[in-house]
Coordinates of C-alpha atoms in Angstrom, one line a residue:
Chain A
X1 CA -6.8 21.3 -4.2
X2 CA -6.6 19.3 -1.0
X3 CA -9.6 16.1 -0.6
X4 CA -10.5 14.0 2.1
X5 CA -9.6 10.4 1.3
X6 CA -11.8 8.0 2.2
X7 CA -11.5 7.5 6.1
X8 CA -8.5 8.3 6.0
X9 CA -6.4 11.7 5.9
X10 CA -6.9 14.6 8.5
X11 CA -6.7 18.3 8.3
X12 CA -4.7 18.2 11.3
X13 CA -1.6 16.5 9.8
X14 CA 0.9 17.5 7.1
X15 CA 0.0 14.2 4.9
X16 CA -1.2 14.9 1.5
X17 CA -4.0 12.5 0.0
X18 CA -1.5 11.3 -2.7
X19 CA 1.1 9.9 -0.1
X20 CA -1.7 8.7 2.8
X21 CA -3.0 7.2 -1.4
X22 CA 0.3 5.7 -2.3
X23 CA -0.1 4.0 0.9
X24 CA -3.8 2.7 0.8
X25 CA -2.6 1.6 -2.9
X26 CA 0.0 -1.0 -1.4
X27 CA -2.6 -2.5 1.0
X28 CA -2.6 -6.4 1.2
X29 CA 0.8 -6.6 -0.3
X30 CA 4.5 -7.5 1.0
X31 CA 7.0 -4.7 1.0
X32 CA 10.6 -6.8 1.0
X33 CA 13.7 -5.3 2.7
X34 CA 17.1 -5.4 -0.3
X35 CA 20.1 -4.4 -0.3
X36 CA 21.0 -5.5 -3.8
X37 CA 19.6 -4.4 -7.3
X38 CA 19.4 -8.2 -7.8
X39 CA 17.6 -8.9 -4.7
X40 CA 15.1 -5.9 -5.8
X41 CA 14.6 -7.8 -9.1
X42 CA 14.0 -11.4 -7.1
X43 CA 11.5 -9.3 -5.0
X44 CA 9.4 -7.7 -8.0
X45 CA 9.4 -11.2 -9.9
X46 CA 7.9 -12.6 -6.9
X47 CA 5.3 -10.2 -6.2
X48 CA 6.6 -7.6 -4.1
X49 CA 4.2 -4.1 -4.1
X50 CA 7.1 -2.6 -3.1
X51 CA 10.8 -2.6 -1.9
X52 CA 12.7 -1.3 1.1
X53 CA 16.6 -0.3 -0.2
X54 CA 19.5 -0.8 3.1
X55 CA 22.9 -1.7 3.1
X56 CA 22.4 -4.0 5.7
X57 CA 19.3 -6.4 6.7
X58 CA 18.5 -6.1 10.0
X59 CA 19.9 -9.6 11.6
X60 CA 23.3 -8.4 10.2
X61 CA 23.1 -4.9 11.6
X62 CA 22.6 -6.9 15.0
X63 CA 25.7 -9.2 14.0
X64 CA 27.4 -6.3 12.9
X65 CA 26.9 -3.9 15.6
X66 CA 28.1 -0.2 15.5
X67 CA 26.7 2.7 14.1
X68 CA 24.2 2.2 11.1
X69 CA 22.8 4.7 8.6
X70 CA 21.5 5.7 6.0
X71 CA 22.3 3.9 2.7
X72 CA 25.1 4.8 0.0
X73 CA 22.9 6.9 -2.7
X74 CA 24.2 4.8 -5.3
X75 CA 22.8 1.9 -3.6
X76 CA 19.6 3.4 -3.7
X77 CA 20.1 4.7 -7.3
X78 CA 21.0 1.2 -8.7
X79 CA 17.5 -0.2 -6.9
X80 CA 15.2 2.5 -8.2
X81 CA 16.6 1.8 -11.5
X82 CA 16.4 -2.0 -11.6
X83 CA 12.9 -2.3 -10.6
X84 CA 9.4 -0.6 -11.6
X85 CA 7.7 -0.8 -8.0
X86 CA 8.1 1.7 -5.1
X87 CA 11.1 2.0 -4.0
X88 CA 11.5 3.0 0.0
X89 CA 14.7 3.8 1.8
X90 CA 15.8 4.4 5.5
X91 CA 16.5 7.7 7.5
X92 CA 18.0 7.5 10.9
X93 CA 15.4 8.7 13.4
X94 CA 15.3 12.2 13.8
X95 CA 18.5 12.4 10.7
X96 CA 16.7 15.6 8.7
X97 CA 19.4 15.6 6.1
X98 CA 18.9 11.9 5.2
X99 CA 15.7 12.4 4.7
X100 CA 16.7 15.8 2.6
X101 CA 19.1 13.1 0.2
X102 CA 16.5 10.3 0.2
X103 CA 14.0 12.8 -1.2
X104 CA 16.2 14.3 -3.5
X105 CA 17.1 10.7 -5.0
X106 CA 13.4 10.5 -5.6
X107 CA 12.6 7.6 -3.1
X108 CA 8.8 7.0 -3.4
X109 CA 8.9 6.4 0.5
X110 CA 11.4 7.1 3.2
X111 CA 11.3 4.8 6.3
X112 CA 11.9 6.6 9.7
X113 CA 13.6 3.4 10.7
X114 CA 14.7 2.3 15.0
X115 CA 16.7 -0.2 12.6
X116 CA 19.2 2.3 11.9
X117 CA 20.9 4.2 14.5
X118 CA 19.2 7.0 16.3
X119 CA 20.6 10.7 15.5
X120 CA 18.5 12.4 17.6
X121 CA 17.3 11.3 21.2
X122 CA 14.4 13.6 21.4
X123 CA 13.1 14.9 18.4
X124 CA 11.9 13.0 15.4
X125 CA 11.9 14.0 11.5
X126 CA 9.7 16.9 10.6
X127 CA 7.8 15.0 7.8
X128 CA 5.2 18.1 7.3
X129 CA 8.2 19.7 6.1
X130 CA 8.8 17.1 3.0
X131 CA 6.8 16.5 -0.3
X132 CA 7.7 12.6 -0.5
X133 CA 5.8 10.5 2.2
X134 CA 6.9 8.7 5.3
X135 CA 6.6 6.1 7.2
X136 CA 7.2 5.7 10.7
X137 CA 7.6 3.1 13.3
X138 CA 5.2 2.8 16.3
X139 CA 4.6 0.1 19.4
X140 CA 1.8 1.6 20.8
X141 CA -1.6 4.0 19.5
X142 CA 0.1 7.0 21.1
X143 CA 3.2 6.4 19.2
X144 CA 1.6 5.9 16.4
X145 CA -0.6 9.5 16.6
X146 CA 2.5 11.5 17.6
X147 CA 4.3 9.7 14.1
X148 CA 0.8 10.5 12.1
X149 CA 1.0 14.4 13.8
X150 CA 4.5 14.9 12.3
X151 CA 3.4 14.1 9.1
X152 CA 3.9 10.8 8.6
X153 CA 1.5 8.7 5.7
X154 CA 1.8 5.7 6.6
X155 CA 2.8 3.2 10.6
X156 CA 4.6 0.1 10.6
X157 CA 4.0 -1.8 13.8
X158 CA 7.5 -2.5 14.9
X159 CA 7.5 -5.3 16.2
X160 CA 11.5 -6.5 16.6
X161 CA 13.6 -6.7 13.5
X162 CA 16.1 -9.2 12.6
X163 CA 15.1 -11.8 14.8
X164 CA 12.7 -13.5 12.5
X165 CA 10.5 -14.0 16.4
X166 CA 7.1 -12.6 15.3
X167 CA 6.0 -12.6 19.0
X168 CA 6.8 -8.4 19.3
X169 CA 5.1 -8.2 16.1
X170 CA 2.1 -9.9 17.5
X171 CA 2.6 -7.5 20.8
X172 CA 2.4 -3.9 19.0
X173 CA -0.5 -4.9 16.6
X174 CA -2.1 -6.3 19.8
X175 CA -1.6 -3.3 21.8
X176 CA -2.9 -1.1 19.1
X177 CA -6.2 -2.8 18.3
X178 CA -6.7 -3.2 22.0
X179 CA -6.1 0.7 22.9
X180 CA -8.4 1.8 19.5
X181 CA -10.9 -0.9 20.6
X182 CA -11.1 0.9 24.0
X183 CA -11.2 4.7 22.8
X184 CA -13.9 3.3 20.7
X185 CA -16.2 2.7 23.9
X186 CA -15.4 5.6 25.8
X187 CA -18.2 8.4 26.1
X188 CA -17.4 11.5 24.2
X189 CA -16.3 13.6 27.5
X190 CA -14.0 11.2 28.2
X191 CA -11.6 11.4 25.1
X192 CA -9.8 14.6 26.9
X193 CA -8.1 12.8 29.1
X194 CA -7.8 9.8 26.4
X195 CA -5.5 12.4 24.6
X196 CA -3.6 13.4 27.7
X197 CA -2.7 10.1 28.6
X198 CA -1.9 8.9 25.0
X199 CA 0.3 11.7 24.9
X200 CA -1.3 12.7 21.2
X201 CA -3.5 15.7 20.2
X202 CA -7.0 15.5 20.6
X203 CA -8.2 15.9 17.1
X204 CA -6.8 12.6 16.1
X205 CA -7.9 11.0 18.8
X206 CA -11.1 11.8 18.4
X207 CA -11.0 10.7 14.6
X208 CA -9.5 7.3 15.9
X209 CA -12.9 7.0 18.3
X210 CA -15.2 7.7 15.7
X211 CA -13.9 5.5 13.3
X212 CA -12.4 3.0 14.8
X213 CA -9.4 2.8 13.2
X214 CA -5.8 4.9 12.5
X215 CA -6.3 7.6 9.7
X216 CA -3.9 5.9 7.8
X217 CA -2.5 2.7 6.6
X218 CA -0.9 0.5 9.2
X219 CA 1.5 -2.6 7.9
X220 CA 3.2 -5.0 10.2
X221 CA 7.1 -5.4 10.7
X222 CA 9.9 -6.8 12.6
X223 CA 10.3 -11.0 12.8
X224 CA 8.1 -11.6 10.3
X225 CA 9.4 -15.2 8.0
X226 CA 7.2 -17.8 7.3
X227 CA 4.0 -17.7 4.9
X228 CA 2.0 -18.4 8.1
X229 CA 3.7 -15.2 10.3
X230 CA 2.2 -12.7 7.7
X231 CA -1.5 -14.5 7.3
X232 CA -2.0 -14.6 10.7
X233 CA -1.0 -10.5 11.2
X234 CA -3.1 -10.1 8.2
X235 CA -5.5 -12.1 10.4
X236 CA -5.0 -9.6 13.3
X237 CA -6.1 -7.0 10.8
X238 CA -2.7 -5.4 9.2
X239 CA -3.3 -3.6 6.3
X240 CA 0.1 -5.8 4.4
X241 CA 3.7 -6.9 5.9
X242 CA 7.2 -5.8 5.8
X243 CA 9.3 -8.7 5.8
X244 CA 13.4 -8.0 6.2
X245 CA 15.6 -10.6 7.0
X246 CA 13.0 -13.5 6.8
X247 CA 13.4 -13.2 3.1
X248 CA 17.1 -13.0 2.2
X249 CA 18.6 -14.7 5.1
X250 CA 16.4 -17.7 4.1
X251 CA 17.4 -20.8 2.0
X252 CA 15.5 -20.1 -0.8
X253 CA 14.7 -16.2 -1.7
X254 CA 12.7 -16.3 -4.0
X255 CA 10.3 -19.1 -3.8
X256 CA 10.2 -18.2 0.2
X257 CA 9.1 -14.6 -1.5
X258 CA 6.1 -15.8 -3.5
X259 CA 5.0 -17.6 -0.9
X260 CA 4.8 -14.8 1.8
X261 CA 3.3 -12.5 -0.9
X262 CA 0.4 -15.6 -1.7
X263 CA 0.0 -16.0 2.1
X264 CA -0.7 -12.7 2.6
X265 CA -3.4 -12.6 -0.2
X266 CA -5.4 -15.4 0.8
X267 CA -4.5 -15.2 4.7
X268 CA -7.5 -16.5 5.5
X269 CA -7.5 -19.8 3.7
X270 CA -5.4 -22.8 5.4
X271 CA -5.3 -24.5 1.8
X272 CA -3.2 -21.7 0.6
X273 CA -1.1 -21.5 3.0
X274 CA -0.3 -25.0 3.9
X275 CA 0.3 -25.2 0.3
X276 CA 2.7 -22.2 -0.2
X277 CA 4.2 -23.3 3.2
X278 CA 5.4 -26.7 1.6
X279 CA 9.1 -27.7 0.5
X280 CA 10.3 -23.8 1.2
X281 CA 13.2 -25.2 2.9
X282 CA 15.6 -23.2 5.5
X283 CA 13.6 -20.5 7.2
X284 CA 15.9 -18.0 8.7
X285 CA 18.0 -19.1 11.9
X286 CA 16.4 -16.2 14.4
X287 CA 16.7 -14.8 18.0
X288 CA 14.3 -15.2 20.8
X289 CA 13.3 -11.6 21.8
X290 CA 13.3 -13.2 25.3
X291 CA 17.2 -13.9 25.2
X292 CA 17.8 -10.0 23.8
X293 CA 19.2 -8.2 26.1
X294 CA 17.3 -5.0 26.9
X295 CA 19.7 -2.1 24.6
X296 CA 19.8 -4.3 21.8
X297 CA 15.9 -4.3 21.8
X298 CA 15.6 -1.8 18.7
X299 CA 11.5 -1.5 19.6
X300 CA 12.5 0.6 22.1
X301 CA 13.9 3.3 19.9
X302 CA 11.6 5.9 18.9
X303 CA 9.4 8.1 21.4
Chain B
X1 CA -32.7 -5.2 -8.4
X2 CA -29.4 -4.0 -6.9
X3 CA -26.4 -4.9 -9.6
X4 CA -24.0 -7.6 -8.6
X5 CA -20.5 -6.1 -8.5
X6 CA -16.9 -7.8 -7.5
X7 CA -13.9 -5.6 -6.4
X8 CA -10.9 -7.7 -7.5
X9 CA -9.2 -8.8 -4.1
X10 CA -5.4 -9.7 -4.7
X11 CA -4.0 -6.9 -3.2
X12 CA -4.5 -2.7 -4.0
X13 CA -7.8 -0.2 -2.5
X14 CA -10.2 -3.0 -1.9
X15 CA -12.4 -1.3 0.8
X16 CA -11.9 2.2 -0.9
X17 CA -13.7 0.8 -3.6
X18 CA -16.6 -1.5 -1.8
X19 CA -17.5 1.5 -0.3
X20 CA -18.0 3.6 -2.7
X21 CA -19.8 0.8 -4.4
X22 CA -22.4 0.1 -1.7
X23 CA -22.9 4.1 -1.4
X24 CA -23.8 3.7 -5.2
X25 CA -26.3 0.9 -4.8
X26 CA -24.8 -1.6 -5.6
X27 CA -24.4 -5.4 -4.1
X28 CA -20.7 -6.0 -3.7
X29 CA -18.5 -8.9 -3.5
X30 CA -14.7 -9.3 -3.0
X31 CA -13.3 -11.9 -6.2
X32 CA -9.9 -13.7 -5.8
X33 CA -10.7 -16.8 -7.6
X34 CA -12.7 -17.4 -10.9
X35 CA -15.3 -19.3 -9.3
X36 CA -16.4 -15.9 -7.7
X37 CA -17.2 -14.2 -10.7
X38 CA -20.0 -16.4 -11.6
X39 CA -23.6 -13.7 -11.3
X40 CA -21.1 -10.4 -11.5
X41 CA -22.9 -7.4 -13.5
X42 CA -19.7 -6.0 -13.0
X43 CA -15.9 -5.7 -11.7
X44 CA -13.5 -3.3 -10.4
X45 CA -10.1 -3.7 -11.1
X46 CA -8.6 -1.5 -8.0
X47 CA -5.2 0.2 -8.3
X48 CA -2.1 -1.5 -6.9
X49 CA 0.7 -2.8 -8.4
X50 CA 0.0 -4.1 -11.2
X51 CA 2.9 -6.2 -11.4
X52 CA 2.0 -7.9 -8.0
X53 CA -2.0 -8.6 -9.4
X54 CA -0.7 -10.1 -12.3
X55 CA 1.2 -12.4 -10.6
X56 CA -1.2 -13.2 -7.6
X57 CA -3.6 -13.9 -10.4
X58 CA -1.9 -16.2 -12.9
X59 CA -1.7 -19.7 -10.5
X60 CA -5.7 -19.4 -10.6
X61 CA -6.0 -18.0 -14.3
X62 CA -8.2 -15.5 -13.1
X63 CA -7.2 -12.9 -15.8
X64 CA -8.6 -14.9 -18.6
X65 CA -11.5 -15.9 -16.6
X66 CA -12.2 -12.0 -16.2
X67 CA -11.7 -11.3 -19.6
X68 CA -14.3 -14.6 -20.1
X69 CA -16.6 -12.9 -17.9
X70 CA -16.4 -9.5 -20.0
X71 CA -16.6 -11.2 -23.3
X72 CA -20.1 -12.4 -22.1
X73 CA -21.1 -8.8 -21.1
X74 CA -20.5 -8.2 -17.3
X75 CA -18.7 -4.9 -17.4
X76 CA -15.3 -3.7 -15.9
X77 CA -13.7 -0.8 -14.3
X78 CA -10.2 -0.7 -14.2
X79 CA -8.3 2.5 -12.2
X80 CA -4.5 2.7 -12.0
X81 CA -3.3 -0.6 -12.2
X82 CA -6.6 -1.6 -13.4
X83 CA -6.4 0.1 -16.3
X84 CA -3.0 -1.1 -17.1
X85 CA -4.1 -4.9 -16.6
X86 CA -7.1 -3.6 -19.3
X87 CA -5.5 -2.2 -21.2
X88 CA -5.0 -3.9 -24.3
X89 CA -0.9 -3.0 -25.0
X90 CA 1.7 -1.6 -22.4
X91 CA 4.2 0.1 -23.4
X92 CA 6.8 -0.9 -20.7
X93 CA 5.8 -4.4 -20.5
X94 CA 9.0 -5.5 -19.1
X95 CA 8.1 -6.5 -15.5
X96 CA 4.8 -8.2 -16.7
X97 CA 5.8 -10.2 -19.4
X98 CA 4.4 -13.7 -19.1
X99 CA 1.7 -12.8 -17.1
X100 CA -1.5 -12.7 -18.7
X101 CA -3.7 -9.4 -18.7
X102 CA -7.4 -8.9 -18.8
X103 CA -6.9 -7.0 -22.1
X104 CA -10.0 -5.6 -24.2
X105 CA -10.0 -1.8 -23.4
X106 CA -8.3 -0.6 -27.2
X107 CA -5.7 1.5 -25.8
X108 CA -1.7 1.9 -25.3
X109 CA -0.7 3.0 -22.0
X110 CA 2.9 3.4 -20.1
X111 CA 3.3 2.7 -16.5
X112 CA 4.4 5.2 -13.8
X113 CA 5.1 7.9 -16.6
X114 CA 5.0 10.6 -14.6
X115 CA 7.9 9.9 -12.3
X116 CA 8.4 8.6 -8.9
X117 CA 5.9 9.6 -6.5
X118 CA 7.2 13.4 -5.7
X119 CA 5.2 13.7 -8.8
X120 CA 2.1 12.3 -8.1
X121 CA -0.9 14.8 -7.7
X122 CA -4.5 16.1 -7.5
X123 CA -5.6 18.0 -10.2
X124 CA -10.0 18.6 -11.1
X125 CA -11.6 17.3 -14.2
X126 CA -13.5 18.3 -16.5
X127 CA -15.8 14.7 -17.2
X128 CA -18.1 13.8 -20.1
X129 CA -21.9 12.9 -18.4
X130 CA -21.0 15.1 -15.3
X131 CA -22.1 18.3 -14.6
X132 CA -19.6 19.8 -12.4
X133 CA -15.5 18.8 -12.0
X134 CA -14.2 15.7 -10.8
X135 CA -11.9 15.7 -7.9
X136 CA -9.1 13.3 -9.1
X137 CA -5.9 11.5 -7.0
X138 CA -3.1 10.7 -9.6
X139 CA -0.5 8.2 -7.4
X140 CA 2.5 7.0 -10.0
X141 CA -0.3 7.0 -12.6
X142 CA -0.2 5.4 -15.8
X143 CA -0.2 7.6 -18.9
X144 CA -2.7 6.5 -22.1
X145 CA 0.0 7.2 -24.8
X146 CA -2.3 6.0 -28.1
X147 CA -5.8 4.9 -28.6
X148 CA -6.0 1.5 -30.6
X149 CA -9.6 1.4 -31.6
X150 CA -12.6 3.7 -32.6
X151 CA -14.9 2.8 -30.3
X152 CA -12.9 4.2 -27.4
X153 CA -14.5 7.3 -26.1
X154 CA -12.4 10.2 -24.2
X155 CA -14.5 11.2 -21.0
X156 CA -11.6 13.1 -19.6
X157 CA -8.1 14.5 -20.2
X158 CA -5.3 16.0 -18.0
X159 CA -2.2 17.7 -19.1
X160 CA -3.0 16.4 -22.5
X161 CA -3.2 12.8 -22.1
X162 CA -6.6 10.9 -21.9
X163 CA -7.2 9.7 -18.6
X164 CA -10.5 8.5 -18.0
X165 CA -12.1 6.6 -21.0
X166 CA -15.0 3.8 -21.9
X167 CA -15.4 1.0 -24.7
X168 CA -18.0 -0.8 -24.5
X169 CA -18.3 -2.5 -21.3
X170 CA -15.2 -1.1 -20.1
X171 CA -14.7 2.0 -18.1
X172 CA -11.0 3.4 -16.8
X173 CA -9.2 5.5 -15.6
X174 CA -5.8 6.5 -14.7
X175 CA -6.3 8.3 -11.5
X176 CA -8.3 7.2 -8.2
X177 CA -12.1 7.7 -7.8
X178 CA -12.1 5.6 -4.8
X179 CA -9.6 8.3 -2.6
X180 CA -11.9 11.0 -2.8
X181 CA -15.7 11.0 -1.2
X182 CA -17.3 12.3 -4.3
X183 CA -18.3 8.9 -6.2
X184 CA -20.2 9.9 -9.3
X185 CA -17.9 8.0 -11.7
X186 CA -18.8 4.6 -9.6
X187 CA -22.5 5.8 -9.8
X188 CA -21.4 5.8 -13.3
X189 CA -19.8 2.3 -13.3
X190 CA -23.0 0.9 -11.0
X191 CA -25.2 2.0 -14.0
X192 CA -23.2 0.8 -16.9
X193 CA -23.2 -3.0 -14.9
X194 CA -26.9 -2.4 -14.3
X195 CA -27.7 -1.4 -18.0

């Protein structure tokens, strides 16, 4: 029995209404990127709706360099097990067989991630092709369509991870609302060649026109690390954050954590979040995307 | 008059649920803070994580200001999480423990029993007080292992296990009315608050 979740879900993609629905389910929360059972349990005590399981956080796969992967299964096995929220792992972009293993360990989400290493420069995951859901990276609506048309449940905006610079972030949610906002006013005749230049299928444009919004759930990603970086993308109309470095390679974990997860609940109230924004002490160091030079830019994998 | 009803705002299907309230008649308000329970005829507990709502809640005390609030008759539906912060045991308390509940729905239940989420599914019910099945959306759904008191009545079951059920002024269920367009349980809920 197939349904049609509530604005969301299309007959012209390979999602399922349980994943797009695991999705819609972790709306207004704060998925946090671990790489430790412990850190998973310091994530869940502070509120977490779910976790992301790597070897490496971002800022130190950019101070690490070389190639980066998928993580060791046991990793991910020792994560699952310590905690009682979703657990969601990295593939490499267009990396089939990590996907294969992350479903096999019973992931409840794998992450099509530019913050691993591409392993294919043209082709992205088949994600019709897989029972557990996916989510997928995008900068742009089109990106985002062609992600949803593969079968993914579920965009992140991209913005630039390990840099804890939320000004990309800010960008790609930008860019989206803006290009949704336009299809929104176009005349019906002229969503043809919407589709054409958006490089997506028509069908999902269309749907995107009509309702004025992606068919499914869209979080934010990529720089950000203070309580007031996730209200105001909340404020730009995310559906909930992914926070990666800002967390761990902060002074204080856990207290940082809760106050993220708090900030992004009551994003619109200043007294919340000047409160939860007080005595948190060392926010991550960070990068200016500005002083990135160009291939280190991991936005600009994925297409 | 159009009931008052709240959708419980700390994180979880919040808009799912407002709309299928409004399409049910009903005047509809989001509630993060006790204060904005005051006038409810009724609240939805959304699904989530329940471990998350728990937490978000308990700087504001708003679980025992809910269960306040249903002790002096407005009515709640819990689904998924919400059933699990109803409920009045859990059975794999571990990751909520010192975090209050709303409690008051006389029923055991176990968290995500049926797996990770390659087990999640959409099955059709067969529901007491409708005339034709139920499209249902089970999403690392809670399990009703045991029913604690007598005045809980069974309005569905699948695969065995109870999972929609009412007592009193509580309605729940494990799976998510709110996912799928036909919204004759919240019709349900909308006239319970009402009544």
């Amino acid at each position: 029995m197939t349904s049609t979740a509530y604005n969301y879900g299309t007959p012209s993609t390979g999602a399922t209404t349980v994943n797009t629905g695991l999705a819609q389910m972790l709306k207004g929360g704060v998925i946090m990127d671990v790489v430790t059972p412990e850190q998973a349990t310091i994530a869940e005590e502070a509120g977490a709706v779910a976790v992301m399981a790597l070897e490496r956080v971002p800022a130190d796969i950019r101070a690490t360099g070389g190639v980066s992967r998928m993580s060791d299964p046991d990793l991910i096995k020792g994560i699952i097990d310590a905690v009682s929220i979703p657990v969601m792992a990295k593939a490499r972009i267009g990396h089939f067989v990590e996907a294969q293993i992350l479903e096999h360990l019973k992931v409840d989400y794998i992450d099509e991630s530019e913050v691993l290493s591409p392993a294919d420069y043209v082709h992205h995951i088949d994600k019709s092709k897989f029972q557990v859901p996916f989510v997928c990276g995008a900068t742009n609506l089109g990106e985002a369509l062609r992600r949803i048309t593969e079968g993914a449940s579920m965009i992140r905006s991209k913005g630039e991870a390990g840099t804890g610079d939320v000004s990309e972030a800010m960008k790609h949610i930008r860019t989206i609302n803006a290009e949704i906002a336009q299809l929104r006013s176009m005349a019906e005749n002229e969503l043809y060649v919407a589709a054409k230049e958006l490089q997506a299928p028509y069908d999902l444009v269309r749907q995107v026109a009509h309702e004025g919004r992606l068919p499914v759930v869209m979080f934010v990603a990529g720089g950000v690390a203070t309580p007031a970086d996730a209200a105001m993308m909340m404020q730009m109309g995310a559906d909930g954050v992914f926070v990666g470095s800002g967390i761990f390679k902060a002074g204080n974990p856990a207290a940082r954590a809760a106050a993220i997860v708090k900030a992004t609940t009551y994003y619109d109230d200043p007294e919340v979040i000047a409160d939860v924004s007080t005595g948190l002490g060392e926010a991550m160091v960070g990068l200016n995307v500005s002083d990135l030079p160009a291939p280190h830019r991991l936005a600009e994998r994925g297409w | 008059m159009a009931p008052k009803i709240g959708v419980l705002a700390l994180q979880g299907a919040v808009a799912e649920h407002e709309r299928a309230l409004r399409d049910s008649g009903a005047e509809v308000r989001k509630v993060r803070r006790p204060a904005e329970l005051e006038g409810l005829d009724g609240l939805v507990v959304p699904g989530g994580e329940s471990t998350a709502m728990a937490r978000l809640a308990a700087p504001v005390q708003l679980m025992p200001a809910i269960r306040h609030r249903l002790d002096e008759g407005m009515a709640v539906f819990g689904t998924c999480a919400g059933l699990i912060l109803s409920a009045d045991k859990v059975s794999d308390a571990e990751a909520l423990v010192g975090f209050e509940r709303i409690g008051g729905l006389g029923v055991v239940v176990r968290r995500n029993a049926y797996g990770s989420q390659v087990h999640s599914f959409e099955d059709d019910l067969e529901v007491t007080g409708l005339d034709s099945p139920l499209p249902a959306v089970f999403i690392r759904a809670p399990v009703i292992e045991e029913i604690t008191s007598p005045s809980v009545e069974v309005l569905a079951e699948a695969h065995g296990h109870p999972v929609a059920v009412r007592h009193g002024r509580v309605l729940a269920a494990s799976f998510h009315p709110e996912l799928t367009p036909d919204y004759r349980l919240h019709q349900l809920f909308t006239d319970l608050s009402a009544g």
